[in-house]
Coordinates of C-alpha atoms in Angstrom, one line a residue:
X1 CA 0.0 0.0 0.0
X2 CA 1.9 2.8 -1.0
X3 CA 2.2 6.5 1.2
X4 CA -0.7 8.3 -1.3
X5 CA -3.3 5.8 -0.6
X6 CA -2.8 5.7 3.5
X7 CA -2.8 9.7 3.3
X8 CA -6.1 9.6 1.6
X9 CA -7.6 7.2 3.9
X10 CA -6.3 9.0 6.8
X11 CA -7.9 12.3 6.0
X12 CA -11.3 10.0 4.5
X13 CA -11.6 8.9 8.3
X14 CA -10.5 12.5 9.8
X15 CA -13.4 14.0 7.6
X16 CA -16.2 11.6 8.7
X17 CA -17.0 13.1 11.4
X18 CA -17.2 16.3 9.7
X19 CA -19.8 15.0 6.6
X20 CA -22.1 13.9 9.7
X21 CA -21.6 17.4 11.3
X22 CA -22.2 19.0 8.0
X23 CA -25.2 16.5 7.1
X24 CA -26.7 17.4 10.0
X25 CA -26.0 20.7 9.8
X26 CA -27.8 20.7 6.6
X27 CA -30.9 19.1 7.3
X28 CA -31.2 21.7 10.5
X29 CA -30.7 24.5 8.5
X30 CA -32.5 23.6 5.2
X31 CA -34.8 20.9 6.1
X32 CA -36.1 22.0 9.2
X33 CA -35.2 26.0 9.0
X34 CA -38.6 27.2 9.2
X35 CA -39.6 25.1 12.4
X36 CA -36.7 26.1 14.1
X37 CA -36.8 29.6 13.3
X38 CA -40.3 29.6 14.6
X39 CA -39.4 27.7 18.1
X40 CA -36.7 30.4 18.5
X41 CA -38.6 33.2 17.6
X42 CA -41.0 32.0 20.2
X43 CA -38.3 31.9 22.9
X44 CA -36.7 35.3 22.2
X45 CA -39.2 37.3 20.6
X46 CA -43.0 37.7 20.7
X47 CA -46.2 40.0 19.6
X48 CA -47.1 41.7 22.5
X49 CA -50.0 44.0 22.5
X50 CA -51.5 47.2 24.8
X51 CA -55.1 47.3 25.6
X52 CA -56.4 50.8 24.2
X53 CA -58.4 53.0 26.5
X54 CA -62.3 52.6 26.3
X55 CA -63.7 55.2 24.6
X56 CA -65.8 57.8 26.9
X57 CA -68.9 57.8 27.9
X58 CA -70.3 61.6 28.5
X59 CA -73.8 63.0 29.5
X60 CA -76.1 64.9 26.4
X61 CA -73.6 68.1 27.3
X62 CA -70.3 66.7 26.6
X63 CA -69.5 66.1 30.3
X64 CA -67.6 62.9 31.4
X65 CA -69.6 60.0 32.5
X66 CA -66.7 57.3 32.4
X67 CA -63.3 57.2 31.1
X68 CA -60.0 55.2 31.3
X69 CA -57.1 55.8 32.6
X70 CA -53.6 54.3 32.0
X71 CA -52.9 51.6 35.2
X72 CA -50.2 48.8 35.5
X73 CA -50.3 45.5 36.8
X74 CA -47.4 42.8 37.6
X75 CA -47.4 39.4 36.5
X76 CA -45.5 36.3 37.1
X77 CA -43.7 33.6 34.1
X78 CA -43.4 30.9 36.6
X79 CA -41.3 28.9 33.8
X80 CA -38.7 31.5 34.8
X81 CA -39.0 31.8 38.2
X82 CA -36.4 28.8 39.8
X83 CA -36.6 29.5 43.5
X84 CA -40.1 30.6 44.1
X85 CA -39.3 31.3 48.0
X86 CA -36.6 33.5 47.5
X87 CA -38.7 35.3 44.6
X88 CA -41.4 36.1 47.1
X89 CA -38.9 37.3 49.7
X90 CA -38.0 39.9 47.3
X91 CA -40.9 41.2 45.7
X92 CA -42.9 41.2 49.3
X93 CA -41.5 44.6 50.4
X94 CA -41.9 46.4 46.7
X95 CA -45.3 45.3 45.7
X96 CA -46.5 45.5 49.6
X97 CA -47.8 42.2 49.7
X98 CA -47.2 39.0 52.3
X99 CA -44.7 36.5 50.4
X100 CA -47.0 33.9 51.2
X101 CA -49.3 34.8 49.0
X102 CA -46.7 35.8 46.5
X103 CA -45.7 32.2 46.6
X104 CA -49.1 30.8 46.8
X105 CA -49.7 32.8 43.4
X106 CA -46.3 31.3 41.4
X107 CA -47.0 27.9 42.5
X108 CA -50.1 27.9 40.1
X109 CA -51.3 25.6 37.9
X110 CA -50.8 28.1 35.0
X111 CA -47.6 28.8 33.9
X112 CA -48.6 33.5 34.3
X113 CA -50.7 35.0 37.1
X114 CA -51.6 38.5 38.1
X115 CA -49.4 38.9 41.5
X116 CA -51.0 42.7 41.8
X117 CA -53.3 45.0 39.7
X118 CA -53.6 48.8 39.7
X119 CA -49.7 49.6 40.6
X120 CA -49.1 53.5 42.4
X121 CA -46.2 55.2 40.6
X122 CA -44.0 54.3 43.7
X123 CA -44.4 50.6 42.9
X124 CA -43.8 50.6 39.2
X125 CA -40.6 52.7 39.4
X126 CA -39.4 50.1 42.2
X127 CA -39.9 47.0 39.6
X128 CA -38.3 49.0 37.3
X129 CA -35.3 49.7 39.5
X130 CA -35.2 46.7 40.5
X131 CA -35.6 45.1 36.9
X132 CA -33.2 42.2 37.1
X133 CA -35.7 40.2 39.3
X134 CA -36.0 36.6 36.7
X135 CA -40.0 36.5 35.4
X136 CA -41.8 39.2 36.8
X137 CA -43.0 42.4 34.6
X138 CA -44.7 45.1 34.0
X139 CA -47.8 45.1 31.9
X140 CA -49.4 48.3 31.1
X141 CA -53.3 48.6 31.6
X142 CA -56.4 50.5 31.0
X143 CA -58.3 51.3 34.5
X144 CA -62.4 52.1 34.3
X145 CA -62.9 55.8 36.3
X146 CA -66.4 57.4 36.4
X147 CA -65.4 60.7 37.7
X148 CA -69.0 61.7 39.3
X149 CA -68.4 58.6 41.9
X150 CA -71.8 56.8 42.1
X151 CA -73.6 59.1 39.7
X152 CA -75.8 57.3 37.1
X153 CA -74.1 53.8 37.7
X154 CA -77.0 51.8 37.4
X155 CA -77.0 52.7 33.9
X156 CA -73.3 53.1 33.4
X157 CA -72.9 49.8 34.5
X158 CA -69.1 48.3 35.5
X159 CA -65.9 47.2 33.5
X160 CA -64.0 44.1 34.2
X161 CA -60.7 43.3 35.0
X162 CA -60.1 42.3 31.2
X163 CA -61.7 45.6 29.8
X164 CA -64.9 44.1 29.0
X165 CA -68.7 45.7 29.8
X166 CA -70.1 43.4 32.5
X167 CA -73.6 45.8 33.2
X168 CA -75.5 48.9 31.8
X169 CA -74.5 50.5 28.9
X170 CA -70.8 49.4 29.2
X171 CA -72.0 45.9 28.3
X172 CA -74.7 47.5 26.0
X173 CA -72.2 49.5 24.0
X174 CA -68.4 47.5 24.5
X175 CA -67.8 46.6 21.2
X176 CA -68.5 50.7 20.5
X177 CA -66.7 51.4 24.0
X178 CA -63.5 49.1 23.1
X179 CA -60.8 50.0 20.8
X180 CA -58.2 48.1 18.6
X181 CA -54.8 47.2 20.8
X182 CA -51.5 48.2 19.7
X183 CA -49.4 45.7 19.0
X184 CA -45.5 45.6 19.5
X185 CA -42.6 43.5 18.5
X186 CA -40.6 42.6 21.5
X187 CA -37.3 40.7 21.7
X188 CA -35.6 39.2 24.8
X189 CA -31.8 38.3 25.6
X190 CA -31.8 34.9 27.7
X191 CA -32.5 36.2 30.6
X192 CA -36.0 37.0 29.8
X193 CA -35.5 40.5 29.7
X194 CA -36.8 42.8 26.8
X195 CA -33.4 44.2 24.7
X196 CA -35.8 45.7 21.6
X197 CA -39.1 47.1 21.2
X198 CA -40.7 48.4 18.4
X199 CA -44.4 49.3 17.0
X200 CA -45.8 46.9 14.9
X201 CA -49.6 48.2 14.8
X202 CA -50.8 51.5 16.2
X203 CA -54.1 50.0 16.9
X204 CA -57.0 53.1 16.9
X205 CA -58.8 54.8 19.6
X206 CA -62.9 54.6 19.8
X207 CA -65.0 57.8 19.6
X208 CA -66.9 59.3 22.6
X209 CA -70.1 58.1 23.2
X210 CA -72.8 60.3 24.2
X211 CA -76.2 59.8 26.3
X212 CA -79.6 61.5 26.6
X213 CA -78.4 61.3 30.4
X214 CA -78.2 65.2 32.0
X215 CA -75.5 64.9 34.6
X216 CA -77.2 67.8 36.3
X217 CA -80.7 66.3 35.9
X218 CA -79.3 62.8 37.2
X219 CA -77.7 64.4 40.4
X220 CA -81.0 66.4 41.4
X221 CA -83.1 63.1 40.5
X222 CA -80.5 61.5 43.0
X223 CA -80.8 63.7 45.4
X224 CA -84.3 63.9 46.4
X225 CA -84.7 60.2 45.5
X226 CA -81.8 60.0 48.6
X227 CA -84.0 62.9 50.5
X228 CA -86.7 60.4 50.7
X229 CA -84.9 57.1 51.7
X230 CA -84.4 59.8 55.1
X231 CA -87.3 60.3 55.6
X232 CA -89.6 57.3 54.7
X233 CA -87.0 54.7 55.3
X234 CA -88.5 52.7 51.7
X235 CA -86.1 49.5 51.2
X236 CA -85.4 50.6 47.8
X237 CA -86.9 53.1 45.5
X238 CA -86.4 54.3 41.5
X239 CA -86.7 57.7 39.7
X240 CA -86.9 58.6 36.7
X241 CA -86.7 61.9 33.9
X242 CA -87.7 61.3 30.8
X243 CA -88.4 63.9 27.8
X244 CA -92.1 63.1 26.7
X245 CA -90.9 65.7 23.1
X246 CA -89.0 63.0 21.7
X247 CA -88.5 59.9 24.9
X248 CA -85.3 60.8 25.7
X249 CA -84.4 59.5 29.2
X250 CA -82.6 62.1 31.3
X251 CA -81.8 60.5 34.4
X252 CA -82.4 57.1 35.6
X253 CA -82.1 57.1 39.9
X254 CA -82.0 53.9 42.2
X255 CA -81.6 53.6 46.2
X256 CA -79.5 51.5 46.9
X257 CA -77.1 52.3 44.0
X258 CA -75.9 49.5 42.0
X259 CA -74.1 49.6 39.0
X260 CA -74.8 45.3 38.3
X261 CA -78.7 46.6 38.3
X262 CA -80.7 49.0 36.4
X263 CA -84.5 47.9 38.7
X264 CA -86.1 51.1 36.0
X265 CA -85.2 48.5 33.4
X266 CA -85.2 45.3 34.6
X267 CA -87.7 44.9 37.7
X268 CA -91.4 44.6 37.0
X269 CA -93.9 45.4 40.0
X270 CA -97.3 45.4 40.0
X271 CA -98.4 49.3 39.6
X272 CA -101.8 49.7 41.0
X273 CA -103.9 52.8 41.0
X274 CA -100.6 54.6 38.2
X275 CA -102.6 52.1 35.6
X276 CA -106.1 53.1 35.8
X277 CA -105.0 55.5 33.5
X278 CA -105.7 52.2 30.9
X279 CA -109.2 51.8 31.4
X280 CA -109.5 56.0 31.7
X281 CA -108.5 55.9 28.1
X282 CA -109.9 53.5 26.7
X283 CA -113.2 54.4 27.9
X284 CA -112.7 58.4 26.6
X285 CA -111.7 57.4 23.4
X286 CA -114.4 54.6 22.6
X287 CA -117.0 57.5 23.8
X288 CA -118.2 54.6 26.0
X289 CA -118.5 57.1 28.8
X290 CA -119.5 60.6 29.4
X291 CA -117.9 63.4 31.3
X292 CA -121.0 64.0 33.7
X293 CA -122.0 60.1 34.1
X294 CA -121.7 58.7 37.4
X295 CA -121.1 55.1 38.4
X296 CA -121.6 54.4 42.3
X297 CA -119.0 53.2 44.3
X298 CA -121.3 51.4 46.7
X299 CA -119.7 53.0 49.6
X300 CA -116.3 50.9 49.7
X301 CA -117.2 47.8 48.9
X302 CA -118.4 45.9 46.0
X303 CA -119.2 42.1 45.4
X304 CA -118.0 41.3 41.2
X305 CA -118.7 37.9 41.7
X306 CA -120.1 35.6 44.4
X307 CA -117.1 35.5 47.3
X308 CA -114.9 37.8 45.3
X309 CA -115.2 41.8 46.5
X310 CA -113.7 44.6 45.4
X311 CA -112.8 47.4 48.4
X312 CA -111.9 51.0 48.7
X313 CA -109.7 52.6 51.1
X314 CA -112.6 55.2 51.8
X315 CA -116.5 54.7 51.1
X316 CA -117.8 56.3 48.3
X317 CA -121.2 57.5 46.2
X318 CA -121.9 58.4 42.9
X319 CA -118.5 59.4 41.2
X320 CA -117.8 60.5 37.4
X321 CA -114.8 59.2 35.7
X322 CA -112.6 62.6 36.7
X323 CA -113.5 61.5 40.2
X324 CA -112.8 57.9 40.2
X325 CA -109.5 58.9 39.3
X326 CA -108.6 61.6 41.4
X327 CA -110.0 59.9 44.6
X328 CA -108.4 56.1 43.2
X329 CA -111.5 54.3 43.6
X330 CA -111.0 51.0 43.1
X331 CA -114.6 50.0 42.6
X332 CA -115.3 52.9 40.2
X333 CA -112.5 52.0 37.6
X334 CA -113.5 48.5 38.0
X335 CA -117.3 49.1 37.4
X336 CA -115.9 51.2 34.1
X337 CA -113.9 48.8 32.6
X338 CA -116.8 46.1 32.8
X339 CA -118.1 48.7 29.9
X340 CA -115.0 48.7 28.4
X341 CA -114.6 44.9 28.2
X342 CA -111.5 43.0 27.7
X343 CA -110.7 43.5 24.1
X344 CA -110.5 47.4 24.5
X345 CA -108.9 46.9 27.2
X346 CA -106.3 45.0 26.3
X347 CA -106.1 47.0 22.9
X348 CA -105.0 50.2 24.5
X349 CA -102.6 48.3 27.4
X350 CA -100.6 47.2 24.4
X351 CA -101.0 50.4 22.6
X352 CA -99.3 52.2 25.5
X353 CA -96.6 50.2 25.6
X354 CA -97.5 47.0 28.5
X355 CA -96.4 43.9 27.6
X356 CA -93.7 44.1 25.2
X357 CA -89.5 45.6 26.0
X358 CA -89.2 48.8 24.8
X359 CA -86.4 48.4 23.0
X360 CA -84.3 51.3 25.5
X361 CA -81.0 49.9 24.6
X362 CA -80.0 48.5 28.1
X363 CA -79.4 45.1 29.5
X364 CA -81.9 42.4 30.7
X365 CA -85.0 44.6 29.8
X366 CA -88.0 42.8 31.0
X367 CA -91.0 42.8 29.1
X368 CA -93.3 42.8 32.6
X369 CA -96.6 40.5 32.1
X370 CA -100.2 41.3 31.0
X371 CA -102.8 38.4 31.4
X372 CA -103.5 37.1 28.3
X373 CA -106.6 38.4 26.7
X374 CA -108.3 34.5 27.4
X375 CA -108.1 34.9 30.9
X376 CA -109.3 38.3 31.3
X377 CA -112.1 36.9 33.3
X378 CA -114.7 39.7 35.1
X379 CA -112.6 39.4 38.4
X380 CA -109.7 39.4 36.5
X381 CA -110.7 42.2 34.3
X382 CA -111.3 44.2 37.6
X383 CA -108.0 43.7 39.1
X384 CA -106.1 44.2 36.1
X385 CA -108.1 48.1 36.3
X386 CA -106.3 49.0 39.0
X387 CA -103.0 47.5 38.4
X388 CA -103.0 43.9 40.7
X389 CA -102.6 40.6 38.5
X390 CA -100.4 42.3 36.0
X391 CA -96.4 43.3 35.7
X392 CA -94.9 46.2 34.2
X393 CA -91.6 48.2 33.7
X394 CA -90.6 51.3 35.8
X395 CA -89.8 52.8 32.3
X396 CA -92.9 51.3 30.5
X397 CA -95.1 53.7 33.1
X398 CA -92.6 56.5 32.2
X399 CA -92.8 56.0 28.7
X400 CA -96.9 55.7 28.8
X401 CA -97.4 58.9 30.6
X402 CA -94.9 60.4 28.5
X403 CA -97.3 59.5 25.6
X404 CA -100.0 61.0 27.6
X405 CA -98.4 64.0 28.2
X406 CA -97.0 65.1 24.5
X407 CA -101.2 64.9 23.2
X408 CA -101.2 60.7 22.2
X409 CA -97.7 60.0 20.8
X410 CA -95.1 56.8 22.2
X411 CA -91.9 57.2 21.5
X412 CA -89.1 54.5 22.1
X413 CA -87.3 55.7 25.3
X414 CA -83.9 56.6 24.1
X415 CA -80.5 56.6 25.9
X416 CA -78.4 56.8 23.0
X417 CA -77.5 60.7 21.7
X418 CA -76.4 59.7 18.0
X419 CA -77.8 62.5 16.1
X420 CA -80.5 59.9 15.0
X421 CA -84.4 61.2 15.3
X422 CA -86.5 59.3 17.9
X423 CA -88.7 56.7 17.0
X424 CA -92.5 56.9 16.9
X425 CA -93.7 53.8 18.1
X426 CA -97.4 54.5 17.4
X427 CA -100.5 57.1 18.4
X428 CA -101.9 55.9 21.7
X429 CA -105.8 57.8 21.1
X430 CA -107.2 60.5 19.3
X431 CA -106.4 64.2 20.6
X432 CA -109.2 64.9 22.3
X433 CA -109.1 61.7 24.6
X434 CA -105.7 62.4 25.4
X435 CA -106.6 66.4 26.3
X436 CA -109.4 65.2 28.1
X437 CA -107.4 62.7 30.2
X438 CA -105.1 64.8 30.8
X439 CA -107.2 67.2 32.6
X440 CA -108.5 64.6 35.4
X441 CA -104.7 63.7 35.7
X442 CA -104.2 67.5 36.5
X443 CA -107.7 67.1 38.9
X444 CA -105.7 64.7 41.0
X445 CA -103.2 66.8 41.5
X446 CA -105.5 69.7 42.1
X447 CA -108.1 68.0 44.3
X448 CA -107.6 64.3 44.6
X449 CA -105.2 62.0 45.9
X450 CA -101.7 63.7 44.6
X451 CA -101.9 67.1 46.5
X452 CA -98.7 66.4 47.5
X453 CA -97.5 66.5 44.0
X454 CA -98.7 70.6 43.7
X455 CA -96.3 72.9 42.7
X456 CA -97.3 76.8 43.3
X457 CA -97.4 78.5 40.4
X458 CA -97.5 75.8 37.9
X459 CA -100.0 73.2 36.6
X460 CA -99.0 69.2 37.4
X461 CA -100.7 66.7 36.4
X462 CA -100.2 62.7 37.2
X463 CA -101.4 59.8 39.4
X464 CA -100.6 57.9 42.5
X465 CA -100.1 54.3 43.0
X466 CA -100.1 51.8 46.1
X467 CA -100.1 48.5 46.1
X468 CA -99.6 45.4 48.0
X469 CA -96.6 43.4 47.6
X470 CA -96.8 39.7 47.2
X471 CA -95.5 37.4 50.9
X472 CA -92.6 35.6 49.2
X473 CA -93.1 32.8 52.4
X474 CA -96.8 33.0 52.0
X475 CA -97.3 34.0 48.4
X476 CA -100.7 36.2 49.3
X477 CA -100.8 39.8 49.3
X478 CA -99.1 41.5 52.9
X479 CA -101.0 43.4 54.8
X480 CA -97.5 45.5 55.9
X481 CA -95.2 45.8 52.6
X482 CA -96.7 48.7 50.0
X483 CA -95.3 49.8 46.3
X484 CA -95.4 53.6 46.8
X485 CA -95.9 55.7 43.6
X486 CA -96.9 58.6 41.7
X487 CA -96.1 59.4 38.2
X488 CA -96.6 63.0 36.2
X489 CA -95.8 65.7 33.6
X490 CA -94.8 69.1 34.1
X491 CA -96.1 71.9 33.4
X492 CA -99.2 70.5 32.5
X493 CA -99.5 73.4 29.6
X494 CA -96.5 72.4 27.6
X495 CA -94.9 69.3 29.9
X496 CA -91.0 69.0 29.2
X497 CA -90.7 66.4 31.9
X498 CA -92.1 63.1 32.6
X499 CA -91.0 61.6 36.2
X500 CA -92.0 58.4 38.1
X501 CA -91.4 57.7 41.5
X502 CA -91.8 54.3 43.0
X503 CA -90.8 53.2 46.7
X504 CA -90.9 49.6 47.7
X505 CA -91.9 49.1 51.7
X506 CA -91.7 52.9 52.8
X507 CA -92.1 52.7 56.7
X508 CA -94.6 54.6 58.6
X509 CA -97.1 56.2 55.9
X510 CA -96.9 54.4 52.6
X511 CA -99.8 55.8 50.0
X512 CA -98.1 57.2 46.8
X513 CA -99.4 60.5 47.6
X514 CA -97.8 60.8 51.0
X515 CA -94.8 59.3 50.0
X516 CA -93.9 59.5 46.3
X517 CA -96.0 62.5 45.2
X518 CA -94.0 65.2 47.9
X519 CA -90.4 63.4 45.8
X520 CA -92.0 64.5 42.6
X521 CA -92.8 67.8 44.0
X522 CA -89.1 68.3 45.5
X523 CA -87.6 67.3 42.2
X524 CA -90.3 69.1 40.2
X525 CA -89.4 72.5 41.6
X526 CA -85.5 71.9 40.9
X527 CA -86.1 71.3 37.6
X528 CA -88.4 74.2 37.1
X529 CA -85.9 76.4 39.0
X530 CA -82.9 74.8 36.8
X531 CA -84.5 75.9 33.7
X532 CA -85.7 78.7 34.8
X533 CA -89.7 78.1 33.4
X534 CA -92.2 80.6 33.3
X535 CA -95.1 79.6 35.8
X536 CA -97.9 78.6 33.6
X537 CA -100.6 78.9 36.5
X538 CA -102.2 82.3 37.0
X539 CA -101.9 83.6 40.6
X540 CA -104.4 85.5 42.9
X541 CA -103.0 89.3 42.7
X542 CA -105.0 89.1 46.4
X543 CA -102.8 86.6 48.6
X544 CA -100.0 86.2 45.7
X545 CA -100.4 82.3 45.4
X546 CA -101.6 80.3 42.7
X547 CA -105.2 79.2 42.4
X548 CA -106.0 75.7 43.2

């Protein structure tokens, strides 16, 4: 074998190892460059993105409702976390928290957790400082404010810890409310930390979004809805404003606040005397009765049926419809919708709005429940008059008497300022039934069971409601727990505000007039004042006080 032949298998066995190197070499970098590529990419660098703010939510003037504000929260990677004791022990003093629970939140099942949301400055700079600590960080946030505190939250609603509308018109509107994150590129060296940082996506910010809601009008609606709680102790109680021009909803009050719960929206009650308004209407517009007839109300007590009676809270004669309403007899409405009959009558409950969600744009909207038109028996007929065996809406009373008050037209209530016209639902009557029912509404007010609802110097016109709650152990009507209300317009001559009161178990006295009327009255004259309107009621040059 001569010296040419060993040389060359010498350096064939030197080189073997290097063809495997190189083959394998190959096949990583050819064959599988893409997946490895990928798997680093994935170790050193990663899309991150930045929530965007929530747009703001502002009242019908431009003023702040809601709005975000930039927050920071610190997070664990417990794949890079290798001593989770000695981690704890020195994050504990900068983030304020025991390292117990520190520990408790890196041993997880999940590989990040939240250690602690809504940073102060004085925490975030200490992370930063101390920025060499192996899998914690810093993760930049959007935090929910509503500047006015507990203003209007019912139908604001609340924000998650994600960003995401969990009540009220944040859930309503969060697609509207959210905008588009920003996206960056981020790269890490091996220790975890970020070396590069750059802006892949600008994302975009949401418009504001503007309700019919008048901060002002909200705050005074809250206020003498709060005066009242004082003073009649009621275990909770609504308050409404509504527009009746166009059913534009200008505050929406509840006692207790709660921003999970809008009750104007989604509780139904039973109304009592507020719907004998119905059969009023109904009756007027058919011409089925006459302004001077008379029906007797049997002196506070009535048999419909054999064992089934009908009571008043105070004896009565012979009363015409004006009366019936303005003293809430029970036995009068019920005598008048016997001539109305069922059909009418549950012709003009749906016409005004019972029965059906209005559509208002807010969350869980109840429909409330009328009895179905088969089972509109004569007792039940006579008990749907006066507002027992049935369910409504706060806001479908509000809307209704809105519909009264702007000569016979509903309107879909309306939270939403988008430029957009209302919409006309439907005409409830003809003119003249709805002028002529609006005048007993102002004779209950003048001389009925709503003086307590009198403004001096300006016509009001609306009707009280109470009503017997249902046992929930028993299931029978109490005899101690009331539903207090009164509902109206004002001024009666050219109304520019609808509001509805309703109280649930007011202590002590608990009729709508002496309870729920006085709240409309308190608010009535704020509202008057804020707007400074004319008085439409003329006044006796004599004493210097409106006629009554």
């Amino acid at each position: 074998m001569d010296l040419g032949f060993r040389l060359s298998a010498a350096a064939s066995l030197f080189l073997l190892p290097a063809a495997a190197l190189s083959l394998r070499l190959g096949h990583l970098q050819v064959l599988r460059h893409d997946a490895l590529k990928s798997r680093a990419n994935g170790e050193f660098s990663r899309v991150a993105q930045e929530a965007a703010p929530r747009a703001d939510i502002l009242d019908r003037a431009g003023r702040v409702l809601a709005r975000s504000v930039p927050s920071w929260s610190c997070f664990v990677d417990k794949a890079m976390v290798k001593d989770v004791d000695g981690f704890a022990a020195i994050l504990a003093p900068t983030l304020h928290l025991p390292i117990a629970e520190i520990a408790r939140k890196t041993r997880g099942a999940v590989r990040f957790a939240w250690l602690k949301t809504k940073l102060d400055a004085a925490e975030v700079e200490a992370l930063k400082r101390d920025g060499k600590v192996t899998g914690v960080g810093v993760a930049p946030l959007q935090e929910r404010v509503y500047p006015n505190g507990d203003l209007a939250r019912g139908v604001l609603g609340l924000v998650g810890t994600e960003g995401r509308g969990l009540a009220g018109a944040e859930l309503t509107l969060d697609k509207r409310l959210r905008g588009a994150p920003r996206r960056f590129s981020i790269i890490r060296d091996g220790a975890g930390h970020a070396i590069y940082k750059s802006v892949s996506d600008d994302g975009h910010l949401p418009d504001p979004i503007r309700l019919t809601l008048d901060r002002n009008v909200q705050y005074l609606a809250e206020e003498a809805l709060s005066e009242g709680a004082a003073k009649h102790a009621f275990k909770s109680g609504t308050l409404a404003v509504q527009d009746p021009r166009n059913g534009e909803i200008l505050a929406m009050a509840a006692w207790p606040p709660n921003p999970l719960k809008n009750p104007l929206v989604q509780d139904a009650y039973e109304p009592g005397s507020t719907f004998k308004v119905v059969t009023a209407l109904a009756s007027v517009d058919e011409r089925l009765v006459t302004p001077t007839e008379t029906f007797d109300g049997e002196q506070g007590q009535w048999q419909v049926v054999p064992d089934v009676s009908i009571t008043d809270h105070e004896g009565q004669g012979l009363m015409t419809l004006s009366q019936i309403l303005e003293r809430s007899s029970n036995i009068g409405i019920a005598k008048v919708v016997s001539r109305v009959g069922a059909s009418r009558f549950y012709r003009m409950s749906r016409a005004l709005g019972f029965g059906v969600r209005s559509g208002v744009g807010l969350p869980g909207e109840t429909a409330g429940e009328l009895k179905p038109l088969a089972d509109l028996t004569k007792v039940g007929l006579a008990a749907s008059s006066y507002g027992y065996g049935l369910a409504v809406s706060p806001l479908q009373i509000l809307g209704a008497y809105s519909a009264l008050a702007n000569g016979g037209t509903l309107w879909q209530p309306k939270i939403l300022l988008d430029g957009k016209s209302g919409v006309r639902v439907r005409r409830i009557a003809g003119e003249s039934a709805v002028r002529e029912v609006c005048e007993m509404l102002e004779g209950v007010v003048e001389r009925g069971t709503a003086t307590g609802a009198r403004i001096p110097g300006y016509r009001v016109a609306g009707k009280t409601g109470t009503a017997r709650k249902i046992d929930p152990l028993t299931r029978k009507y109490s005899t101690s727990a009331y539903v207090a209300s009164f509902v109206g317009f004002l001024p009666a001559s050219a109304p520019r505000w609808t509001i509805l009161v309703v109280l649930h178990e007011p202590q002590g006295a608990y009729y709508g007039g002496l309870t729920a009327a006085p709240i409309f009255a308190s608010l009535g004259r704020r509202l008057l004042a804020l707007e400074a309107v004319s008085p439409d009621q003329p006044t006796d040059p004599a004493i210097g006080t409106a006629r009554r």
